[in-house]
Coordinates of C-alpha atoms in Angstrom, one line a residue:
X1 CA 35.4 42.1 55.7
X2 CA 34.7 38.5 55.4
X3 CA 33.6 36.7 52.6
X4 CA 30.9 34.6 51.8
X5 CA 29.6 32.3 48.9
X6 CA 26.4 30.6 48.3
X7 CA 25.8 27.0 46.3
X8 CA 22.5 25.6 45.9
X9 CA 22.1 22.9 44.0
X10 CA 18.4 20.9 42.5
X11 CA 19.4 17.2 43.4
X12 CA 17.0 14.3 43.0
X13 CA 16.0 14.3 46.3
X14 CA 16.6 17.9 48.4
X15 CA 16.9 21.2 47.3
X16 CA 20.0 22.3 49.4
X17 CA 22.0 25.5 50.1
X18 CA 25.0 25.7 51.5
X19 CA 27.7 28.9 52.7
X20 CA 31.2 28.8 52.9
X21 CA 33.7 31.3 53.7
X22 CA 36.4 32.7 52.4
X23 CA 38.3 29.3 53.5
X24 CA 36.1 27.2 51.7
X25 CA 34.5 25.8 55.3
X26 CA 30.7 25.4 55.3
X27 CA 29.4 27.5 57.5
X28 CA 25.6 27.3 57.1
X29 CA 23.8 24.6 55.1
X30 CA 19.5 24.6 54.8
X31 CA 17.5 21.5 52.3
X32 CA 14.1 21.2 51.1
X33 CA 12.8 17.5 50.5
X34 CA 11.8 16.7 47.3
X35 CA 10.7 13.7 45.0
X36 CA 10.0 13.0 41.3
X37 CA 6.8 12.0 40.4
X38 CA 5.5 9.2 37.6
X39 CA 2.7 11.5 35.4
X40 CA 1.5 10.0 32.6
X41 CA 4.3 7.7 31.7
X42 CA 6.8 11.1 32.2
X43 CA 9.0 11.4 35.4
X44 CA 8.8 15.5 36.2
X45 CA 9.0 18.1 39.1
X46 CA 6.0 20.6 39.3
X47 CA 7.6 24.2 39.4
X48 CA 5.8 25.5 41.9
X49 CA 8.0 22.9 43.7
X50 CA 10.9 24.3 42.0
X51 CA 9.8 27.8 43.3
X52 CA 8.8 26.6 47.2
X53 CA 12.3 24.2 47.2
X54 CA 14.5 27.2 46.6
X55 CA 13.5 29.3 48.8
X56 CA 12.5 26.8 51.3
X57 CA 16.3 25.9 51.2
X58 CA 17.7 29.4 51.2
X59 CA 15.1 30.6 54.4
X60 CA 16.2 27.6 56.2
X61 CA 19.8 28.9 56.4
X62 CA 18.5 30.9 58.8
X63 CA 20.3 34.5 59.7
X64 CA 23.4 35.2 57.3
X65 CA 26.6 36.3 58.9
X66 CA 27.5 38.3 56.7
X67 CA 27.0 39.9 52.8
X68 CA 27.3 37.1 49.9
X69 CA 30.0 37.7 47.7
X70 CA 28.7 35.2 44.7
X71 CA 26.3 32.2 44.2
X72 CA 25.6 30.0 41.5
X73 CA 23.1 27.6 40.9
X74 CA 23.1 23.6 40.4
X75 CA 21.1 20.9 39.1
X76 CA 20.3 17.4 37.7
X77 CA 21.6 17.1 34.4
X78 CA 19.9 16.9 30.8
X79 CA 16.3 16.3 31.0
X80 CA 13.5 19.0 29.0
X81 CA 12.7 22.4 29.6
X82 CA 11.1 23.9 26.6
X83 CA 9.8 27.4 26.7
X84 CA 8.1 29.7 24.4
X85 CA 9.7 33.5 23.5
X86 CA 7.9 34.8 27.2
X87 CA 9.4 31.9 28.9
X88 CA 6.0 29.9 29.7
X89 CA 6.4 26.8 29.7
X90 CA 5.2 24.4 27.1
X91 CA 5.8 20.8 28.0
X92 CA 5.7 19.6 31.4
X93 CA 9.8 19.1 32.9
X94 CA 10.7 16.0 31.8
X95 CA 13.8 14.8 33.5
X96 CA 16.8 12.7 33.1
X97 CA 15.0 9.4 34.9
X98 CA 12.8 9.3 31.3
X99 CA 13.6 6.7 28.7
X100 CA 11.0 7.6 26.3
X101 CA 13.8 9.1 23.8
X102 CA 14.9 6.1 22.1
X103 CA 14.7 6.6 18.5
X104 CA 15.8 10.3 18.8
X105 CA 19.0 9.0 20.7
X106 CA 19.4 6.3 18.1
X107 CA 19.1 8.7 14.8
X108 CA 21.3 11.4 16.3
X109 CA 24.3 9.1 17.7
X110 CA 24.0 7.8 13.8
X111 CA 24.1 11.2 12.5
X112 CA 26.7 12.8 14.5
X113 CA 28.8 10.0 14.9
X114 CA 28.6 10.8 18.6
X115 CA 26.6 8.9 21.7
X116 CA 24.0 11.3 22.1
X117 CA 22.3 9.3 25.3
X118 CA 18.5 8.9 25.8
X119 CA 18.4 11.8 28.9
X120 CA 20.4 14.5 26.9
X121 CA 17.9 17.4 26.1
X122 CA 18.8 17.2 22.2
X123 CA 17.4 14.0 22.5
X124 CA 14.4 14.7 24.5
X125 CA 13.8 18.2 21.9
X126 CA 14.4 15.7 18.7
X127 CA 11.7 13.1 20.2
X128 CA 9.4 15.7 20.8
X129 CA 9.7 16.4 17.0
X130 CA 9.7 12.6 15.8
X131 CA 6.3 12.5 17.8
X132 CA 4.6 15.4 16.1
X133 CA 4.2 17.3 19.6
X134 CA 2.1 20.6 19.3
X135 CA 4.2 22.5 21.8
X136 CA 7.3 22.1 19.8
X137 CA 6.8 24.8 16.7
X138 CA 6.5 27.5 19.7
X139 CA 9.5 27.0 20.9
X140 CA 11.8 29.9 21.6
X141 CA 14.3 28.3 24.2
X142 CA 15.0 25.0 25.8
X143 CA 17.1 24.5 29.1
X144 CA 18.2 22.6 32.5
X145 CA 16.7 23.1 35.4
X146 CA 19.8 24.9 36.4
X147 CA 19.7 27.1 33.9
X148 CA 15.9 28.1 34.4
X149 CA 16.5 28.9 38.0
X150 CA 19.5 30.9 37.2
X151 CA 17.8 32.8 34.4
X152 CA 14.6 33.6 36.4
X153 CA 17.4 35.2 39.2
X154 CA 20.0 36.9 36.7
X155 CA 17.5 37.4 33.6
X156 CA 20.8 35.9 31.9
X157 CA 20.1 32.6 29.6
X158 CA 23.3 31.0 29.8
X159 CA 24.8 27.4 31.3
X160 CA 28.4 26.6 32.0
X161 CA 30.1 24.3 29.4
X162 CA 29.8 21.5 31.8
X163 CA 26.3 21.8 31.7
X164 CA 25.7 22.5 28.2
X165 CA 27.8 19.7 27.2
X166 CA 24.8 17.4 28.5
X167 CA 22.9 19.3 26.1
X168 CA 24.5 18.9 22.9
X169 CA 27.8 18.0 22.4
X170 CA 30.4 20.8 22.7
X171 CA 33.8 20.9 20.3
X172 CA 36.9 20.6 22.0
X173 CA 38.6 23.3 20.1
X174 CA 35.9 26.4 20.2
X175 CA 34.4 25.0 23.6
X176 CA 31.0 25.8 22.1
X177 CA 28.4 23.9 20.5
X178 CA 29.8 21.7 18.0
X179 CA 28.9 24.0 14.9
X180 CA 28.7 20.6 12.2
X181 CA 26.6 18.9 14.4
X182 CA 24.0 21.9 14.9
X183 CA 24.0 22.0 11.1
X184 CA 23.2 18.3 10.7
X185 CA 20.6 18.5 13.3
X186 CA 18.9 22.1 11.7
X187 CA 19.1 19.4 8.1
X188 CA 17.2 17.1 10.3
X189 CA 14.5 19.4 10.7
X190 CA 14.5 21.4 7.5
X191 CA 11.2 19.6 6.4
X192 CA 9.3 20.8 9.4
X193 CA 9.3 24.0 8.7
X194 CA 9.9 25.7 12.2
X195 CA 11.1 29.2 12.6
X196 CA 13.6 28.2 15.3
X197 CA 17.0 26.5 14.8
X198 CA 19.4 24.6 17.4
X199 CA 21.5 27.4 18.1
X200 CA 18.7 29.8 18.5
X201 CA 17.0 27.4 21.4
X202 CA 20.2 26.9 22.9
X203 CA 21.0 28.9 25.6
X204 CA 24.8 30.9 25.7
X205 CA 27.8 28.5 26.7
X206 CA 30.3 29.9 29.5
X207 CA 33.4 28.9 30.9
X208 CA 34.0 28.7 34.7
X209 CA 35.2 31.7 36.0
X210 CA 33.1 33.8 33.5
X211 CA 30.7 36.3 35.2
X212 CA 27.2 35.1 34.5
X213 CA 25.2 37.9 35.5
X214 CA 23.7 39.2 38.9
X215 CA 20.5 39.0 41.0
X216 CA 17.9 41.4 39.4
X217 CA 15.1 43.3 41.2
X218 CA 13.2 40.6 39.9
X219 CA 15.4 37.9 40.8
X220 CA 15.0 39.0 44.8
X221 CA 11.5 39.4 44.4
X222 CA 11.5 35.9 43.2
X223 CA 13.0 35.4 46.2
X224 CA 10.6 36.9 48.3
X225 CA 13.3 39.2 49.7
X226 CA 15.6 36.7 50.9
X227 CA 19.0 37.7 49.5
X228 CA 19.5 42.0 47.8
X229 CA 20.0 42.5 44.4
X230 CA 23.4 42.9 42.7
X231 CA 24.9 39.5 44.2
X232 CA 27.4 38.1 41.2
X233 CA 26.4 34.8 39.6
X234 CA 28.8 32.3 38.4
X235 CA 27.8 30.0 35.3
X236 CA 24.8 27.3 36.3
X237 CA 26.6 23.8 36.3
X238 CA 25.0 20.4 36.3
X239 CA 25.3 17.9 39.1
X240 CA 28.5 16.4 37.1
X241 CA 30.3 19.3 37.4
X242 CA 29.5 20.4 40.9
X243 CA 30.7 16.8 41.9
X244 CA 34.1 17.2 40.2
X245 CA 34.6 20.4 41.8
X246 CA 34.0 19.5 45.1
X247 CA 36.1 16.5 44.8
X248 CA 39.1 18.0 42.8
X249 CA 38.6 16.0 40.1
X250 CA 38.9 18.3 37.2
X251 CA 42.1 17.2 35.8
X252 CA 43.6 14.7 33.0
X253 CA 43.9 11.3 34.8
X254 CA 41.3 12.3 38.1
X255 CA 38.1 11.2 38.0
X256 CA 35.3 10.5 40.4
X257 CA 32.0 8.4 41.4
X258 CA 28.3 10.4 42.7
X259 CA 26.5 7.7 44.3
X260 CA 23.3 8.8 45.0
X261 CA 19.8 8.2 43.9
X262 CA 21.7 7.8 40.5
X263 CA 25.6 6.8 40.1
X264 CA 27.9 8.3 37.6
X265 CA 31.5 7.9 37.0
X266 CA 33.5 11.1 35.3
X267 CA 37.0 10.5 34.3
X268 CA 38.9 13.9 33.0
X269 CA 40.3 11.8 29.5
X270 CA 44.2 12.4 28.2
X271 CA 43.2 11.8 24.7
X272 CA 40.0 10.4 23.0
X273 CA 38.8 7.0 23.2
X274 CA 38.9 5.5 20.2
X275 CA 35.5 4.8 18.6
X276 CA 31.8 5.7 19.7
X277 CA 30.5 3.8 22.8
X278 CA 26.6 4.1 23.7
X279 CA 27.6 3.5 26.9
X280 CA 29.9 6.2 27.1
X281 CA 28.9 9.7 27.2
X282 CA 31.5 12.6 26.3
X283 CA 30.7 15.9 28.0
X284 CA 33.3 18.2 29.9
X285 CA 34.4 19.6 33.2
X286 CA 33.4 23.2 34.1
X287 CA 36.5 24.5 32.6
X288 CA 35.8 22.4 29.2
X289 CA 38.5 19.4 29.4
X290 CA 37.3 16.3 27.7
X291 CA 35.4 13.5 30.6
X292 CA 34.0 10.1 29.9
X293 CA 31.0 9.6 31.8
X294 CA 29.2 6.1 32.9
X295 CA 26.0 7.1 33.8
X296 CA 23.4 5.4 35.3
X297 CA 20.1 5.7 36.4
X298 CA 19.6 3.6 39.5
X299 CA 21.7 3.1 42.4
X300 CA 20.5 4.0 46.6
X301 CA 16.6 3.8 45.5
X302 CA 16.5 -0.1 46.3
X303 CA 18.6 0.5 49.0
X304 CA 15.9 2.9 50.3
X305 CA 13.1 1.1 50.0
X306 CA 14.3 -1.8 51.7
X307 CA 15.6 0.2 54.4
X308 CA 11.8 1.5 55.3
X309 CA 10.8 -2.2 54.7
X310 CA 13.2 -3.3 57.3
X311 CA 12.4 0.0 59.7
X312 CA 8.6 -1.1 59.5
X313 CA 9.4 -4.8 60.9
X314 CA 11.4 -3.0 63.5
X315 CA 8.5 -1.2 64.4
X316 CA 6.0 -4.3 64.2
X317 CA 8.8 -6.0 66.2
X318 CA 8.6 -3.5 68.8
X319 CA 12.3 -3.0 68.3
X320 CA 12.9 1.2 68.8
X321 CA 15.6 1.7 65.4
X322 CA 16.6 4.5 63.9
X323 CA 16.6 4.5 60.0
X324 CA 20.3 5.5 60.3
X325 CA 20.9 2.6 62.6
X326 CA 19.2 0.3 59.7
X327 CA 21.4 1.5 56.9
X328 CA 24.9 1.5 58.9
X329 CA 23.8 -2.0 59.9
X330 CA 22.9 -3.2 56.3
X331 CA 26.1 -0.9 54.8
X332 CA 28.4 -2.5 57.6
X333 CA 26.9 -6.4 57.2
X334 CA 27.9 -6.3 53.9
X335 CA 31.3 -6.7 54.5
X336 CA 30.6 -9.3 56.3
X337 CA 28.6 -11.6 53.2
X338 CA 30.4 -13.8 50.9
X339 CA 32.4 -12.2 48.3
X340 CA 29.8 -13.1 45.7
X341 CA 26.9 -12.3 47.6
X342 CA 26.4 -16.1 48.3
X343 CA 24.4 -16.3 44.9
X344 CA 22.1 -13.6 46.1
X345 CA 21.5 -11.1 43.5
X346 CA 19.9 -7.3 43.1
X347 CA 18.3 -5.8 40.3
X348 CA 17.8 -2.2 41.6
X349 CA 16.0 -1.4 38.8
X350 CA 13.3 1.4 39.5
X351 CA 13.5 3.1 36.1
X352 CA 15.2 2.1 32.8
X353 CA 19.2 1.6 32.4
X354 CA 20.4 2.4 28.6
X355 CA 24.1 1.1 30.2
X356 CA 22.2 -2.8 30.5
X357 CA 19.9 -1.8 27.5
X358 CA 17.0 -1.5 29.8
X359 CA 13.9 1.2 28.6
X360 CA 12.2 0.2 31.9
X361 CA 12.5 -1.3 35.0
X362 CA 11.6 -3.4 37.7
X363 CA 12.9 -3.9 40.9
X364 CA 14.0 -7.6 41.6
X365 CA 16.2 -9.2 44.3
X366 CA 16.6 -13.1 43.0
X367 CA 18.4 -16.4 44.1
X368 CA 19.0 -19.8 42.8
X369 CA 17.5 -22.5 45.0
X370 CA 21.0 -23.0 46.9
X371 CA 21.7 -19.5 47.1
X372 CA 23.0 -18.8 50.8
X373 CA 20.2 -15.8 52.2
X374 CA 21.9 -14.7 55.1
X375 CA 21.3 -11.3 56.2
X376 CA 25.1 -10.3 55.0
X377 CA 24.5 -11.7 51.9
X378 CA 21.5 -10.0 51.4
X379 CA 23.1 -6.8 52.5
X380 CA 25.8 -7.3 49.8
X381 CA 23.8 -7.9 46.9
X382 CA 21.8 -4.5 47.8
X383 CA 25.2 -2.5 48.3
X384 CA 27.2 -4.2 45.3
X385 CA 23.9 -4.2 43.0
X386 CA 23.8 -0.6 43.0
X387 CA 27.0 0.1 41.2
X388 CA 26.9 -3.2 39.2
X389 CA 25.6 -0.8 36.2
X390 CA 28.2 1.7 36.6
X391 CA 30.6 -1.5 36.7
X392 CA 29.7 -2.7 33.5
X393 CA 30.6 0.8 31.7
X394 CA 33.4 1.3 33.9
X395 CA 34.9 -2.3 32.7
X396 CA 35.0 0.0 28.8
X397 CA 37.3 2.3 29.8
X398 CA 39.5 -0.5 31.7
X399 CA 39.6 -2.1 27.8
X400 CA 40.7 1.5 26.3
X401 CA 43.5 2.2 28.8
X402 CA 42.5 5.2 30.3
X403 CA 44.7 6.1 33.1
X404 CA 43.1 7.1 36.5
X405 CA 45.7 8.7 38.9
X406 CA 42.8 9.6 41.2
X407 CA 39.2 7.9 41.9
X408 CA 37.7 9.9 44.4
X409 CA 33.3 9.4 45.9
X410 CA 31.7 11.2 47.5
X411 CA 27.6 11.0 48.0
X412 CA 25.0 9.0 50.1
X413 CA 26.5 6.0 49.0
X414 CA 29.4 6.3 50.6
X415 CA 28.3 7.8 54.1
X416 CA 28.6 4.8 55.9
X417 CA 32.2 4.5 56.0
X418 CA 34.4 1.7 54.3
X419 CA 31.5 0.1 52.9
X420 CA 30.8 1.4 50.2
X421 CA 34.0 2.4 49.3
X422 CA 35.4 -1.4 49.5
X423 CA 33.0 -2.8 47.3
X424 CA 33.4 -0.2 44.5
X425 CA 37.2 -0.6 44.7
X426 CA 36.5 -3.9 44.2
X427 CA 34.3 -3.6 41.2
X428 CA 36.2 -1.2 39.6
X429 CA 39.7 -2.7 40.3
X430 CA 41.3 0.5 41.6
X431 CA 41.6 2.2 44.6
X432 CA 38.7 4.7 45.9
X433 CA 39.6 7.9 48.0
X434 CA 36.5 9.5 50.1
X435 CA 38.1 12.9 51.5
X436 CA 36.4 14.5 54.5
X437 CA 34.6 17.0 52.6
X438 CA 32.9 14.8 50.8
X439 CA 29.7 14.4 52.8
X440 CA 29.7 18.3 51.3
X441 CA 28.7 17.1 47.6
X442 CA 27.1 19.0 44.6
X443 CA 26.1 22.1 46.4
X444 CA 29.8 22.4 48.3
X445 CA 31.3 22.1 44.4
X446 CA 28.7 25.2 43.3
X447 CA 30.2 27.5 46.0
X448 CA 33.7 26.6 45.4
X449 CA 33.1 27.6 41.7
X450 CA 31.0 30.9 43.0
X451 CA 34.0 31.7 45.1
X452 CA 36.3 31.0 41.8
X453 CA 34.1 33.4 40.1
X454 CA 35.3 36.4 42.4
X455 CA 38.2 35.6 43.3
X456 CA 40.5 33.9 40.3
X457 CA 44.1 35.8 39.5
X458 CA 44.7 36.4 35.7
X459 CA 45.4 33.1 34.1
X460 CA 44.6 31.0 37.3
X461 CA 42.8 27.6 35.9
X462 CA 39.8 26.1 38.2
X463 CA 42.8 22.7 38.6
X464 CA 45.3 25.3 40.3
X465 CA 42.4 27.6 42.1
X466 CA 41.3 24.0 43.8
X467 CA 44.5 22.4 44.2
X468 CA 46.5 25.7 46.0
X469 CA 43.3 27.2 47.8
X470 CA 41.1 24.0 48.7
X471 CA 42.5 20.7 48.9
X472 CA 46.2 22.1 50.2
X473 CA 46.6 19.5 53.2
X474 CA 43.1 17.9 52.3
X475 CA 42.5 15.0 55.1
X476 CA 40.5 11.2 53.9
X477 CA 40.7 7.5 53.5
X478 CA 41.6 5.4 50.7
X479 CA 41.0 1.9 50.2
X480 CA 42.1 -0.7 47.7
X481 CA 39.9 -4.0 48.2
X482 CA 42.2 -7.2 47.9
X483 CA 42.1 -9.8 44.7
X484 CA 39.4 -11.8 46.3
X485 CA 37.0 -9.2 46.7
X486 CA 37.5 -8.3 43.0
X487 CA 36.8 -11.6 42.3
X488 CA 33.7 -12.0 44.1
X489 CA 32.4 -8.8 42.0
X490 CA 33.1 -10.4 38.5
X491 CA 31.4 -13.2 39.8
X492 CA 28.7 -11.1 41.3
X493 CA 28.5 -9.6 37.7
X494 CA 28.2 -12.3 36.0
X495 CA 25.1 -13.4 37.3
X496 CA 23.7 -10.4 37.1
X497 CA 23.7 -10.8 33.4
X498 CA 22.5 -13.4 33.6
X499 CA 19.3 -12.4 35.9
X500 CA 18.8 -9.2 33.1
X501 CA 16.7 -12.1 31.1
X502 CA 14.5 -12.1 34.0
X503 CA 13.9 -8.6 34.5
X504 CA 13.2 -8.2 30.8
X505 CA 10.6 -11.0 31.1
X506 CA 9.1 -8.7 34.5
X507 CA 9.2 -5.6 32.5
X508 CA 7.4 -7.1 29.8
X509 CA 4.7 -8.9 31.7
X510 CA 4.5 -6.7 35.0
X511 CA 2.6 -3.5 34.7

């Protein structure tokens, strides 16, 4: 009988589902559109949209061939989900766009002597407390989005390590919550007086590969009938996680780049760096091995929102386009600009950027009077500004030595091909492999690790389940851009230091 596993995965933009078989191969795939919303100063998702987007994304896989064998379930990263001992909800979701943590992040990275980032829920929860929030002596748990969905399908309140790890940071050693941190944090809120303590709000760290309960009667309900009860769950993972997955990069010396709404770089580390760096946050790969992560918050918005600008001339032009015609041509002129962008440069800046030191921000695209605004130039700076962030904490690691064997993409970013990958290569200095599957993404990456759930041999790691049963004979590109190119990028870089005094002057005077 064949087999069948199901990934869905919460992104920042669809809800998506996708079914493989027993060789790994999509076979069905169905989405639900989505967006975050700006409420009172807080970037959230409603979850009734949480509710309609799953199923929405599971109905539109239309008939199933056959009986799933496991799922799991995905999300964005981090972010606030704070729940009282029934599991209502107390705070609205606050998610890992916000930069309202500040002084949390600040006090904690100087208490643990670890980056705790502004979008890690510890952060958000210690905040919550600094501010004197009602909601917060109620609370019984707090959670990803990942992890609600999977508890309100297995009843289990649990997250994979990757996951957790953009929690609270998880010791290398017990692969749990680092036990002296949670007792430095519980100090930190002795004089509060609440009946809860870190550990008890946490929810239950698992390894990949770990069974992580099953769909309940409730769960299917949930699901208005859409998949039978008793389906095994792997652990929820965060969109880090699912990305390493599904691009084999879960190993020491791999690493890879999501380019999507956001871009993060995760590089699997041989040994640790050697002093705290803001920029640099530590979490893990499903399996628990040590990863630097450059995270940032911006990168295809802009790219977006120029696009529909340039699809709405089109249409006043009376020009028929396609808005996949406008990006290939923007992706593809790019190549085609001056290696510096001609002085054109792109601050795609919709919400703040801790890697710049940004708590805000404001989209900008800004010139010098002899700037050269061609078209390709202008394409450039919107494809090269996007990852100028992650270049910026990327250039950290390139001063501590890590090694990268392997630097694969895979996301929106990178659809158009050659593009994209040639002007990453060129910011980062090293070459940048896009397989086939990696159109596939996050929710490809929770399958594999559903399927890895059922089907792992005694002792058989996730690097060896991927390496011998998915990627055997794995077909893609690699590209190394030359030393000009590279050049163009630092110089591209440069200037968009230079234009961060700018946007700091918008941010402050533009509301």
């Amino acid at each position: 009988m064949k087999q069948y596993y199901l990934g869905i995965e919460f992104g920042s933009t669809r809800v998506k589902a996708v079914l493989i078989d027993g060789e790994h191969r999509i076979v069905k795939s169905g989405d639900y559109t989505w967006k975050s919303s700006l409420e009172n100063g807080v970037w959230t998702y409603h979850m009734e949209d949480v509710q309609d987007g799953l199923r929405t994304a599971i109905r539109n896989l239309g008939e199933l061939p056959g009986a799933v064998s496991a799922m799991g379930i995905s999300g964005m990263m981090h972010g606030y989900l704070a729940f009282d001992k029934n599991w209502n909800l107390l705070a609205p979701f606050r998610t890992w766009q916000n930069t309202m943590t500040g002084e949390a992040a600040e006090q904690l990275t100087a208490e643990f002597g670890f980056n705790i980032p502004q979008r890690w829920s510890i952060a958000h929860l210690y905040q919550a407390v600094l501010n004197g929030e009602a909601h917060v002596k109620n609370i019984a748990h707090i959670t990803t989005l990942a992890g609600y969905v999977h508890y309100l399908l297995t009843g289990e309140n649990v997250l994979g390590v990757g996951e957790a790890s953009g929690m609270f940071p998880i010791d290398s050693e017990t692969l749990d919550y680092d036990a002296a941190m949670l007792e430095k944090f519980d100090a930190l809120l002795a004089k509060y007086g609440f009946a809860w303590t870190a550990r008890s709000v946490l929810p239950k760290v698992l390894m990949a590969g770990q069974a992580a309960g099953k769909l309940t009667q409730a769960g299917r309900t949930f699901l208005e009938g859409l998949l039978p009860a008793g389906i095994p769950f792997c652990p929820p993972e965060g969109d880090a996680g699912t990305g390493m997955t599904a691009t084999n990069a879960v190993a020491p010396r791999t690493g890879n780049v999501s380019a999507g709404t956001s871009i993060f770089a995760m590089v699997v580390l041989e040994k640790p760096l050697s002093k705290v760096f803001q920029e640099i946050d530590m979490v893990t790969t499903p399996s628990g091995k040590p990863v630097a992560m450059v995270h940032c918050n911006n990168c295809t918005s802009d790219i977006n929102a120029w696009a529909g600008m340039l699809k709405g001339f089109a249409d006043a032009a009376g020009v028929p386009v396609s808005m996949g015609d406008i990006y290939t041509a923007l992706f593809t002129s790019a190549l085609s600009g001056d290696k510096d962008c001609g002085g054109v440069v792109n601050l795609p800046l919709f919400s703040g950027e801790p890697v710049v030191g940004l708590d805000a921000g404001r989209p900008m695209l800004v010139r010098t009077p002899d700037a050269k605004l061609t078209f390709p130039n202008f394409a450039r700076s919107l494809v090269a500004g996007a990852m100028t962030s992650l270049k910026i904490g990327m250039d950290i690691l390139a001063k501590e030595h890590v090694q990268i064997d392997k630097l694969l993409g895979h996301g929106g970013y990178f659809k158009t091909p050659v593009a994209g990958q040639t002007i990453l290569s060129a910011a980062l200095k090293a070459p940048i492999s896009v397989m086939e599957t990696a159109g596939e993404g996050g929710p490809w990456g929770m399958a594999l690790l559903a399927a890895y759930r059922v089907n792992r041999q005694a002792n058989e790691t996730l690097e060896d389940y991927l390496n011998a049963r998915v990627f055997a004979g794995a077909k893609g590109s690699t590209i190394r851009a030359d030393a000009a190119d590279e050049a163009g990028l630092d110089a591209y870089t440069a200037r968009f230091h230079q234009a961060l005094s700018a946007e700091k002057a918008a941010i402050a005077d533009m509301d």
